[in-house]
Coordinates of C-alpha atoms in Angstrom, one line a residue:
Chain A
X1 CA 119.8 120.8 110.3
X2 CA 117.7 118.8 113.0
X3 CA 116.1 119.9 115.5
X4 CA 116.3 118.6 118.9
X5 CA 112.4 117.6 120.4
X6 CA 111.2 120.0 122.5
X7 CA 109.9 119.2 126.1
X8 CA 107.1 120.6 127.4
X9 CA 107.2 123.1 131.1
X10 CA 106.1 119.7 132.1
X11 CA 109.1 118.4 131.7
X12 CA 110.9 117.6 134.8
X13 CA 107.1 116.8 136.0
X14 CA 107.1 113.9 134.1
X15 CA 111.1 112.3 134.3
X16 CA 110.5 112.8 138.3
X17 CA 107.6 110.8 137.7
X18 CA 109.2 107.6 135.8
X19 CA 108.0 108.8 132.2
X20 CA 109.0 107.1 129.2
X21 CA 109.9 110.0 126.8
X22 CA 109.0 109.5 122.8
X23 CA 109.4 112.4 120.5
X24 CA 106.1 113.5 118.8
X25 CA 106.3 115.7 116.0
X26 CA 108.7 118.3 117.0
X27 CA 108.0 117.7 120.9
X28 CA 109.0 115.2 123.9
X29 CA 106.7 114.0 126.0
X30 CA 105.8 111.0 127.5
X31 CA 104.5 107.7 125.8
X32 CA 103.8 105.8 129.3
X33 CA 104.1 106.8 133.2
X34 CA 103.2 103.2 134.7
X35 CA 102.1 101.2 131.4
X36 CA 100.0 102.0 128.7
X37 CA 97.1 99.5 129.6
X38 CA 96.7 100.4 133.6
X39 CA 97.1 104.3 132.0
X40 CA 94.1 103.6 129.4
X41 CA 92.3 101.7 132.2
X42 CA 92.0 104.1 134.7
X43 CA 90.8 106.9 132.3
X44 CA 88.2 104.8 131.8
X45 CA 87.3 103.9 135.3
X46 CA 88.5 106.7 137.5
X47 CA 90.8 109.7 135.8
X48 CA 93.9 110.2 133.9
X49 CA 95.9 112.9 133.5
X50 CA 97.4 114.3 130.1
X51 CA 100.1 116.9 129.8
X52 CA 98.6 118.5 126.0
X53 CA 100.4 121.7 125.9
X54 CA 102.1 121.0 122.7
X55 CA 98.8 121.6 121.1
X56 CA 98.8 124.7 119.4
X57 CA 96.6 127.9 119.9
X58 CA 95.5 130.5 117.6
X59 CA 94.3 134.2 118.4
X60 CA 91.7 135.8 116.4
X61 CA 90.8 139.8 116.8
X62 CA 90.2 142.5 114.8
X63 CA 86.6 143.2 112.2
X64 CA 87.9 140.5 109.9
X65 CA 88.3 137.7 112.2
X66 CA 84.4 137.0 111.9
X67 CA 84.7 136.8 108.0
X68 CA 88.1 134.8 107.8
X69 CA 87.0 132.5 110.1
X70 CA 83.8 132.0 108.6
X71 CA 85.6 131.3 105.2
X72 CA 88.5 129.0 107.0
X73 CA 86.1 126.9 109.4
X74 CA 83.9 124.5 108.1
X75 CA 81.2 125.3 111.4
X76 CA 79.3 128.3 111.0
X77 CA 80.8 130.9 113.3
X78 CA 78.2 133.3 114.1
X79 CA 76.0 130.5 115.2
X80 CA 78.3 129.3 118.4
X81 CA 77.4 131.5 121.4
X82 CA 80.0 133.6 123.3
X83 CA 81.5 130.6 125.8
X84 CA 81.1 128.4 123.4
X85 CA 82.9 125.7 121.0
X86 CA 83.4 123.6 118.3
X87 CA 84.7 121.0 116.6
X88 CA 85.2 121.8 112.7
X89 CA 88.0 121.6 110.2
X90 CA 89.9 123.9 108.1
X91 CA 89.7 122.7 104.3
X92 CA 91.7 123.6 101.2
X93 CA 89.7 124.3 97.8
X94 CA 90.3 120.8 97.2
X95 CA 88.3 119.7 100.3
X96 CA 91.2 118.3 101.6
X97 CA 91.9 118.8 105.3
X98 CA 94.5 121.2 106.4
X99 CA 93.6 120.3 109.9
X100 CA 91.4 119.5 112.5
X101 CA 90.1 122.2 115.1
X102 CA 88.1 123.4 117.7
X103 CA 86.8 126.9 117.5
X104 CA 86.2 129.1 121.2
X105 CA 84.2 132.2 120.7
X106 CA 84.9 134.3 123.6
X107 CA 82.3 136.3 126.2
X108 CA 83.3 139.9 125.7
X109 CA 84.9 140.4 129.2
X110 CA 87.8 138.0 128.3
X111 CA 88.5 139.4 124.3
X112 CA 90.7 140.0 123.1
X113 CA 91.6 138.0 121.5
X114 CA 87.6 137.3 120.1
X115 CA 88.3 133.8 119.4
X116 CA 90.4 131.2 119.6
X117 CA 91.5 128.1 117.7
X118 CA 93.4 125.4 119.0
X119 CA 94.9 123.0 116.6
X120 CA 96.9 119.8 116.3
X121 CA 100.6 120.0 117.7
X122 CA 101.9 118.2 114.5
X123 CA 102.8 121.5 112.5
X124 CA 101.6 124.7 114.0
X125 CA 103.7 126.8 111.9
X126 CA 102.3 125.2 108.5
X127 CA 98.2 126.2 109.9
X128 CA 99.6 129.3 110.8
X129 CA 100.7 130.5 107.6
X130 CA 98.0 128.7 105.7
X131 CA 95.7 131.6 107.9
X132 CA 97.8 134.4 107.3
X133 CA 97.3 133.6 103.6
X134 CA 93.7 133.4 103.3
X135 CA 93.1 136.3 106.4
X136 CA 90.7 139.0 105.4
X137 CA 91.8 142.6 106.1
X138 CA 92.0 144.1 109.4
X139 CA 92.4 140.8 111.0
X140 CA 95.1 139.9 113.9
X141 CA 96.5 136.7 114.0
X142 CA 98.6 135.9 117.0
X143 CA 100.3 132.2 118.0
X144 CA 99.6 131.7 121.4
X145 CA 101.4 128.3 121.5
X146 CA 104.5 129.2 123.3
X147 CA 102.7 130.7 126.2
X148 CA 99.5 128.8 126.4
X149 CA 100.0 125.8 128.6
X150 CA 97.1 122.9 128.7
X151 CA 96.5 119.8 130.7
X152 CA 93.4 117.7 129.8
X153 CA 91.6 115.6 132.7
X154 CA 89.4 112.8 131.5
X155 CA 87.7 109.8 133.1
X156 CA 84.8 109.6 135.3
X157 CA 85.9 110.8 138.3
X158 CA 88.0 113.7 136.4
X159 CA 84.9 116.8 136.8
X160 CA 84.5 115.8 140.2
X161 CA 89.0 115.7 140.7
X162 CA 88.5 119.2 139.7
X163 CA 85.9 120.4 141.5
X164 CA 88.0 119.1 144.8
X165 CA 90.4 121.2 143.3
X166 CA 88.6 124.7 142.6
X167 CA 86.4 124.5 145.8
X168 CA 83.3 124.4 144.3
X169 CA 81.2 122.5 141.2
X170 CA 80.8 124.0 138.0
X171 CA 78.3 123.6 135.2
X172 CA 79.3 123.0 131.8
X173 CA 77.4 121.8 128.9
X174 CA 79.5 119.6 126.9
X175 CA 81.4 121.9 124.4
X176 CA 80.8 125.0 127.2
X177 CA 83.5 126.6 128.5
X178 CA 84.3 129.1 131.7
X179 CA 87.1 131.7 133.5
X180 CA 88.3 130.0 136.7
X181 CA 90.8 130.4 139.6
X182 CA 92.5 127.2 140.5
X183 CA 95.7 126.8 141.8
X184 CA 96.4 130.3 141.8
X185 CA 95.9 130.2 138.2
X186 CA 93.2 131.8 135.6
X187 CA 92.2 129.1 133.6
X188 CA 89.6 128.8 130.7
X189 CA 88.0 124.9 131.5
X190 CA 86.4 123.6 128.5
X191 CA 84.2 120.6 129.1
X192 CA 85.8 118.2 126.6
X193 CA 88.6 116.3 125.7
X194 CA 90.0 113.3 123.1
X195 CA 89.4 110.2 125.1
X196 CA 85.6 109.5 124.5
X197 CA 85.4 110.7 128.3
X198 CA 83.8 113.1 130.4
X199 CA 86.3 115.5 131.8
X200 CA 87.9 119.1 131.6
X201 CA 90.8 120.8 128.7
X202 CA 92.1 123.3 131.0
X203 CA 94.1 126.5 129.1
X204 CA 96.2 128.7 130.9
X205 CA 97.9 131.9 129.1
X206 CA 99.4 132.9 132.5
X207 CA 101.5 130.0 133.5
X208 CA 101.8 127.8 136.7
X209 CA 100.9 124.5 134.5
X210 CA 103.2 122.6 136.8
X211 CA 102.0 123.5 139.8
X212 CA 98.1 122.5 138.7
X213 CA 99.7 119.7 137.2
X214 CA 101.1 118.6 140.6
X215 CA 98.1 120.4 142.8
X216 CA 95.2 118.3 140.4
X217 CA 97.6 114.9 140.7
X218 CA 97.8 115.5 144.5
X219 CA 93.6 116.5 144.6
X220 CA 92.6 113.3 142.5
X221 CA 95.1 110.9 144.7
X222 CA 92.6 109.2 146.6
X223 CA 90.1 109.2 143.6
X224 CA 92.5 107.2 141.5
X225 CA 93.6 109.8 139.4
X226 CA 97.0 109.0 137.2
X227 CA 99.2 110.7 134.8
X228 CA 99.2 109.5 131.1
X229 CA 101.0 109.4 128.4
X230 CA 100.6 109.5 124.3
X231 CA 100.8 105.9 123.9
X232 CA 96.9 105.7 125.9
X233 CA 95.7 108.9 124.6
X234 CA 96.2 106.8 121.3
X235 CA 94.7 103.9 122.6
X236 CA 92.0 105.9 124.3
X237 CA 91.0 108.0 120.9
X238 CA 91.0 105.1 119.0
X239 CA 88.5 103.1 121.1
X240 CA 86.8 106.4 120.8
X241 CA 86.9 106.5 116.8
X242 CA 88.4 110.3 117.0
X243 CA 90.5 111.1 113.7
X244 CA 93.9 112.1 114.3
X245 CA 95.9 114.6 111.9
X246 CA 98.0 112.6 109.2
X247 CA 96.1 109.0 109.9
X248 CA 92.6 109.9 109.2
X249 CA 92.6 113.0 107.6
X250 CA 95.0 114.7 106.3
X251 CA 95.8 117.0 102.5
X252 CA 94.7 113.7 100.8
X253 CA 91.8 113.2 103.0
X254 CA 88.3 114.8 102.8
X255 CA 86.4 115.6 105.8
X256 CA 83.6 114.0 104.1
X257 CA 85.8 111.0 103.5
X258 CA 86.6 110.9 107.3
X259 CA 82.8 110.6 108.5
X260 CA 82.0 114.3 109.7
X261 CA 79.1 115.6 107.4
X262 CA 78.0 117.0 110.1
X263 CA 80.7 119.5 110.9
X264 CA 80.6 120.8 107.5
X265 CA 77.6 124.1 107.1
X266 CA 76.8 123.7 103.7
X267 CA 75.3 127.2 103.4
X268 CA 78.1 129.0 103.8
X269 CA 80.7 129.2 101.3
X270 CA 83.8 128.0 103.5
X271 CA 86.8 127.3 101.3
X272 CA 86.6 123.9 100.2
X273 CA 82.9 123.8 99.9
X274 CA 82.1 123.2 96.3
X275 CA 84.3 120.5 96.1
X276 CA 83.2 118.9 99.5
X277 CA 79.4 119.4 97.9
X278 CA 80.4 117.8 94.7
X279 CA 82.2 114.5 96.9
X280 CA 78.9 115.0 98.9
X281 CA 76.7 114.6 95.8
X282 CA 78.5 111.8 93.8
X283 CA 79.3 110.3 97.5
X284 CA 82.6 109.8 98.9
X285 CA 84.4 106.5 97.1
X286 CA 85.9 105.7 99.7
X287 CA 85.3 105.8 104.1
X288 CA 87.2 106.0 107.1
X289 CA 85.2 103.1 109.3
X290 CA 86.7 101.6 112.6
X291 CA 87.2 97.4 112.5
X292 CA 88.1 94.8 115.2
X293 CA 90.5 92.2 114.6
X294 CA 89.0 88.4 114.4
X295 CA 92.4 86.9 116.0
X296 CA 94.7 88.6 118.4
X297 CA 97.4 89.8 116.2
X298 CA 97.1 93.6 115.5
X299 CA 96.5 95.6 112.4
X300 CA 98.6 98.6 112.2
X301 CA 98.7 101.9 109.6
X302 CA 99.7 101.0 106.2
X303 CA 98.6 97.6 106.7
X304 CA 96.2 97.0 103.4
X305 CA 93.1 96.4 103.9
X306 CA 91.7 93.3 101.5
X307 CA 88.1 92.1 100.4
X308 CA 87.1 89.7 97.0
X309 CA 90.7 88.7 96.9
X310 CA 91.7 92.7 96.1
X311 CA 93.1 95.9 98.0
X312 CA 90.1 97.8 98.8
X313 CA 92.2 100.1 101.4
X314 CA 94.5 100.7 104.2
X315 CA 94.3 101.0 108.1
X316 CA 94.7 104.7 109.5
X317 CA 95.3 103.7 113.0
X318 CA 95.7 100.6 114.6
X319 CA 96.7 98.6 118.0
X320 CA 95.9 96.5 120.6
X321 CA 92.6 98.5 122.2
X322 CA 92.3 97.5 126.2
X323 CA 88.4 98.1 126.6
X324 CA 87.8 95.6 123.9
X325 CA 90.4 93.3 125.1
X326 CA 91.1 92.7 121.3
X327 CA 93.0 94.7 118.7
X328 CA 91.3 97.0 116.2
X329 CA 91.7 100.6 115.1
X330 CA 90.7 102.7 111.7
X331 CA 90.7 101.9 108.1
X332 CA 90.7 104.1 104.6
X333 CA 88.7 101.7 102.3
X334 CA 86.8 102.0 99.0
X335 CA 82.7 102.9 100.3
X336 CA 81.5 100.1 99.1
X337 CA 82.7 97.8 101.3
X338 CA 82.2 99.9 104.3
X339 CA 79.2 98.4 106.1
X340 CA 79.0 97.1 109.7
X341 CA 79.5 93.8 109.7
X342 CA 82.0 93.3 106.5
X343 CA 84.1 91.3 106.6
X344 CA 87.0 92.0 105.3
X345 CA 91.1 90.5 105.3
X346 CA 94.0 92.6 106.6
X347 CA 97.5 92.0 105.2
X348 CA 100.0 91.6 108.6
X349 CA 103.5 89.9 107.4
X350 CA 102.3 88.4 103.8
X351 CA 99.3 86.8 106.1
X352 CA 95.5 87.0 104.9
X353 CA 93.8 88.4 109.2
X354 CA 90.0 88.7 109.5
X355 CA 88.3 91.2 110.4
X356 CA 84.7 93.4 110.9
X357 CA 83.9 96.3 110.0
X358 CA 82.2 98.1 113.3
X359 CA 80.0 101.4 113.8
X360 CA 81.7 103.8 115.6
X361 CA 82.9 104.3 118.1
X362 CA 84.4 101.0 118.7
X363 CA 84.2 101.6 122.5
X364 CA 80.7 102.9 123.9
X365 CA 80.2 103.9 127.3
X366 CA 77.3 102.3 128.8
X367 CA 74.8 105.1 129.6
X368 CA 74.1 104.9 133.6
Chain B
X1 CA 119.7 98.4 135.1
X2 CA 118.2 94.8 133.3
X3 CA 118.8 91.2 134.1
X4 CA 121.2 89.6 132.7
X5 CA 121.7 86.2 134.0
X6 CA 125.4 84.5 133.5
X7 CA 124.6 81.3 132.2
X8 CA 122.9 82.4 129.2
X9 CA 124.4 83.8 125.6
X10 CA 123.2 86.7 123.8
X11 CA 122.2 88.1 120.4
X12 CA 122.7 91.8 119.3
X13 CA 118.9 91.3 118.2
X14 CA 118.4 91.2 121.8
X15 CA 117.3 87.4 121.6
X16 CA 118.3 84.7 124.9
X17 CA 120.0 81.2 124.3
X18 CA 120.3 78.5 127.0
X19 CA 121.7 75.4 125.7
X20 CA 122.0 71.8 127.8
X21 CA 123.3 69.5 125.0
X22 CA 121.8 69.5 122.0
X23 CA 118.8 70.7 123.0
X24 CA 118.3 74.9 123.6
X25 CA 115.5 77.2 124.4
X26 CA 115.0 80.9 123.6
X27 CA 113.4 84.2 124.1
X28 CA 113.7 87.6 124.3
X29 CA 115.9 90.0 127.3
X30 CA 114.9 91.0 130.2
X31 CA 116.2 94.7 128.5
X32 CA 114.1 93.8 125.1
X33 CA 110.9 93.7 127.1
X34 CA 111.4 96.4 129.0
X35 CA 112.5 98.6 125.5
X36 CA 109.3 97.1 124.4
X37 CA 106.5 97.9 127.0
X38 CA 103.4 96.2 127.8
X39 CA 103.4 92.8 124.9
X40 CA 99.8 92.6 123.7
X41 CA 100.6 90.1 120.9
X42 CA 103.1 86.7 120.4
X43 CA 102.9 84.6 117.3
X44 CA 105.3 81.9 117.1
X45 CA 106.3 79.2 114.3
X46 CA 105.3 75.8 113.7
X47 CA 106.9 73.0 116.0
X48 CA 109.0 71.2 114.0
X49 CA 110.2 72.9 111.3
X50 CA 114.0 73.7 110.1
X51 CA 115.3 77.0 110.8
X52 CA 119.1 79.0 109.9
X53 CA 120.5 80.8 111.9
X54 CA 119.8 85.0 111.7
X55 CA 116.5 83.6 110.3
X56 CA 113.2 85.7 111.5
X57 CA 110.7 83.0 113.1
X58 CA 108.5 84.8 115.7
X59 CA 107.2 88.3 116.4
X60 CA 106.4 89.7 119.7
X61 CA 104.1 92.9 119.8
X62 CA 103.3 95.8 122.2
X63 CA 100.6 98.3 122.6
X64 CA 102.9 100.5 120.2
X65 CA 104.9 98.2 118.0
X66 CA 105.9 94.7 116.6
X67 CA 109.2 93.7 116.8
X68 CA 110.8 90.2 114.8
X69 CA 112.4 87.7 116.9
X70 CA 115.6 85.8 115.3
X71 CA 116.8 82.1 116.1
X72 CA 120.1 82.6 117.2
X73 CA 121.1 79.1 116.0
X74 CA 120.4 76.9 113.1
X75 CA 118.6 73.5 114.1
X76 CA 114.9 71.9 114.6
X77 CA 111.8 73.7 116.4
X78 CA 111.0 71.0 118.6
X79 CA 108.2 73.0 121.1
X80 CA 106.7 76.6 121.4
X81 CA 105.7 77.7 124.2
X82 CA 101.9 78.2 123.8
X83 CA 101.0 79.7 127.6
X84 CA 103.1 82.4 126.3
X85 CA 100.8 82.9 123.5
X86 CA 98.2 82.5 125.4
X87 CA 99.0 85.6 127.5
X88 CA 101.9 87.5 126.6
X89 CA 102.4 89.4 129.2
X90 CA 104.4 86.5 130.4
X91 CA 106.7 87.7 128.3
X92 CA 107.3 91.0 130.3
X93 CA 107.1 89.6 133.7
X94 CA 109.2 86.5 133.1
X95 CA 111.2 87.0 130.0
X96 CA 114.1 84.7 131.4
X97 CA 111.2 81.6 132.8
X98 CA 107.8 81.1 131.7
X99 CA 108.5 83.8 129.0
X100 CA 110.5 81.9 126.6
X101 CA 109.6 81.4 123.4
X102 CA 110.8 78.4 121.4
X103 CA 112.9 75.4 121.9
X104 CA 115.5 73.8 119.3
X105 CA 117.3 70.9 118.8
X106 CA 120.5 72.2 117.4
X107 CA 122.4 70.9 114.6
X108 CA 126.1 73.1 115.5
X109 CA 126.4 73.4 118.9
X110 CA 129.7 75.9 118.2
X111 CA 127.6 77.7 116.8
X112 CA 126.7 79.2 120.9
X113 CA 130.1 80.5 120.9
X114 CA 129.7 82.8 118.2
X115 CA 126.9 84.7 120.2
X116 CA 127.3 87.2 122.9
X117 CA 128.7 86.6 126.6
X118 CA 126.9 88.4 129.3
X119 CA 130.0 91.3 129.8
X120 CA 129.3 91.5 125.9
X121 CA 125.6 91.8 126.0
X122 CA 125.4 94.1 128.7
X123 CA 127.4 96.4 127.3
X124 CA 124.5 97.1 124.2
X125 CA 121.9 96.5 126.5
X126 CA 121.9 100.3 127.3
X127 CA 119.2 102.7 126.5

């Protein structure tokens, strides 16, 4: 039995608008409005536009959200103030990465639910039932996909688009978010996003997506603002080094493996811990590191990654990347070779390719 | 709807043929390019090698894919066009002129009537 793709409420939105459809996952949505490059461009210039509600969202209430959260999510819960977020992952015992997440911990006045996790678009019914296995008593788990809607705004220009939009400024730390009206809408703006840009994700639970989608298109006009599609959110997270679900991490992949100590609170005993401490202790044996094509042709995933005449790994993501007006992407290879500035071969059509290992990210914004 | 001049023959690979004598130069559809979005990458054979008909002997890449390009014909690579190389997004804008990609000296010139009309090619050339 297949399953037709499903569109977004965005829909018509986007075929009024020219959009190339591409099925995602189970979803359709668009790959490119007027091109890819001049897309990726202007998110990087001015603002683009991105129509994300396929990503999934998941409501936590009850006493035993705080515990099952705290043993699902690799952050440390009760640290993150009320209006707050983060970025963390959900880990099997084996360390291996059910998905990647961000974590809101709502001010009182808006529970409940108390928190809320939004999570990759890919499979939200395999996270959801990974949860309900390992909830705690007393805790409710509601999917809020079908009737949360989000649009993501992302560029330079995108918190000032916005603020056009709402009639005034607000003040977000990075990772901060807030209650607004816009649009005749309540919406809860977080200040963050996939692209390596400033700019807004902007949840609503109570509809009327299209008409912020068309009122925030019409607001950012003059300012250059443009809709987007997957095919330069890929291109943008890339440049950006961000992991996506099923390329860089995935049930095979460690978070450790991936590059994100960091988001891991080691004194805790999330699930997935002792094995992660045990990879963190003998160190990982193999990296996820971004590179940058030599010549013009372009590495893409499953190409293998070569070094001392041997497979040393494969590229995650790859592609032609427009800020570096080069091709380049992500790689899986064996630690040891994973320094900046290895050199290593990449295997396109039976033909040896050179290319660097970079730090991330591979694109860096200069700091003004 | 995509361009699809009448004095050239068609593959079902979606490959162009224009031949004056024994000499014929290639490339890919107006409708190929447009499937294909924004080309980003064209790598392209040695001049002067032998190729067979059906025989994969370039590739042509977007920002999402690579696709491989098949000589319609069996003959002689005599030139590649190099500009397009250079900046492939000739291949988008002029898929029919500066966008072509190799030229042959053929060896069967009945070989052309195998390949596709226009009426025939247009009706694949659909999404």
């Amino acid at each position: 039995m297949s399953e037709q793709p499903k569109p977004t409420v965005l829909y018509e939105e986007h075929i009024r608008a020219g959009a190339r459809m591409t099925p995602f996952g189970p979803w359709l949505l668009p790959c490119h409005f007027a091109g890819i490059l001049p897309e990726h461009k202007a998110t990087r210039t001015q603002a683009g536009l991105f129509d994300t509600c396929h990503m999934g969202e998941i409501g936590f209430a009850g006493p035993g959200a705080l515990p099952t959260l705290e043993r699902v999510f690799t952050r440390s819960v009760e640290s993150i103030p009320p209006g707050a977020a983060r970025y963390g992952f959900l880990t099997m015992e084996e360390g291996t990465v059910v998905d990647d997440c961000v974590l809101y911990v709502m001010p009182d006045d808006f529970a409940p639910p108390t928190f809320m996790l939004c999570i990759n678009a890919g499979d939200i019914n395999k996270v959801l039932a990974w949860l309900r296995t390992h909830a705690e008593p007393e805790t409710v788990i509601e999917d809020l996909s079908s009737v949360t809607g989000k649009i993501d705004i992302q560029g330079p220009a995108a918190r000032d688009i916005f603020h056009t939009l709402l009639g005034r400024e607000i003040s977000l730390k990075r990772f901060e978010f807030t209650f607004v009206e816009a649009a005749g809408v309540t919406l809860m703006v977080s200040r963050s996003g996939y692209t390596g840009e400033d700019g807004y994700e902007c949840f609503s639970m109570g509809g009327g997506v299209v008409s912020l989608w068309q009122r925030l298109l019409e607001a950012g006009q003059p300012a250059g603002l443009v809709p987007c599609g997957l095919g330069a959110r890929d291109t943008l997270r890339i440049e950006a080094s961000l992991p996506l679900y099923g390329h860089e991490l995935s049930d095979t992949i460690t978070p450790l493996e991936a590059g994100f100590d960091w988001a891991l609170c080691w004194e805790k005993p999330f699930l997935g811990r002792d094995a992660l401490l045990a990879q963190k202790t003998a160190g990982p044996s193999r990296r996820i590191v971004p590179f940058q094509m030599a010549g013009r042709a372009p590495a893409r995933m499953g190409y293998p990654v070569l070094a001392d005449g041997r497979e040393i790994g494969v590229v995650t993501s790859g592609t032609y990347l427009p800020s570096l007006e080069g091709a380049g992407g992500l790689c899986l290879i064996q630690s040891e070779w994973a320094r900046e500035g290895q050199s290593v071969d990449i295997l396109i059509r039976e033909q040896h390719h050179k290319a660097v290992i970079c730090a991330r990210p591979l694109y860096q914004k200069e700091e003004s | 709807m995509s361009n699809i001049p009448e004095d050239l023959r068609y593959t079902k690979q979606h490959e162009w043929i224009r031949c004056d004598g024994r000499e014929a130069v290639m490339g890919i559809t107006d409708f190929a390019q447009s499937q294909l979005g924004e080309i980003i990458y064209v790598e392209l054979p040695e001049a002067d090698r032998s190729c067979v008909a059906e025989e994969s002997i370039a590739t042509v890449e977007s920002v999402k894919a690579a696709s491989d390009i098949y000589t319609p014909i069996t003959g002689k690579i005599i030139a590649v066009n190099e500009a397009a190389a250079d900046d492939p997004s000739l291949v988008n804008t002029q898929p029919y002129g500066d966008g072509w990609l190799v030229k042959f000296q053929v060896d069967q010139p009945e070989q052309l009537d195998a390949l596709l009309s226009p009426e025939a090619y247009a009706a694949i050339a659909k999404e």
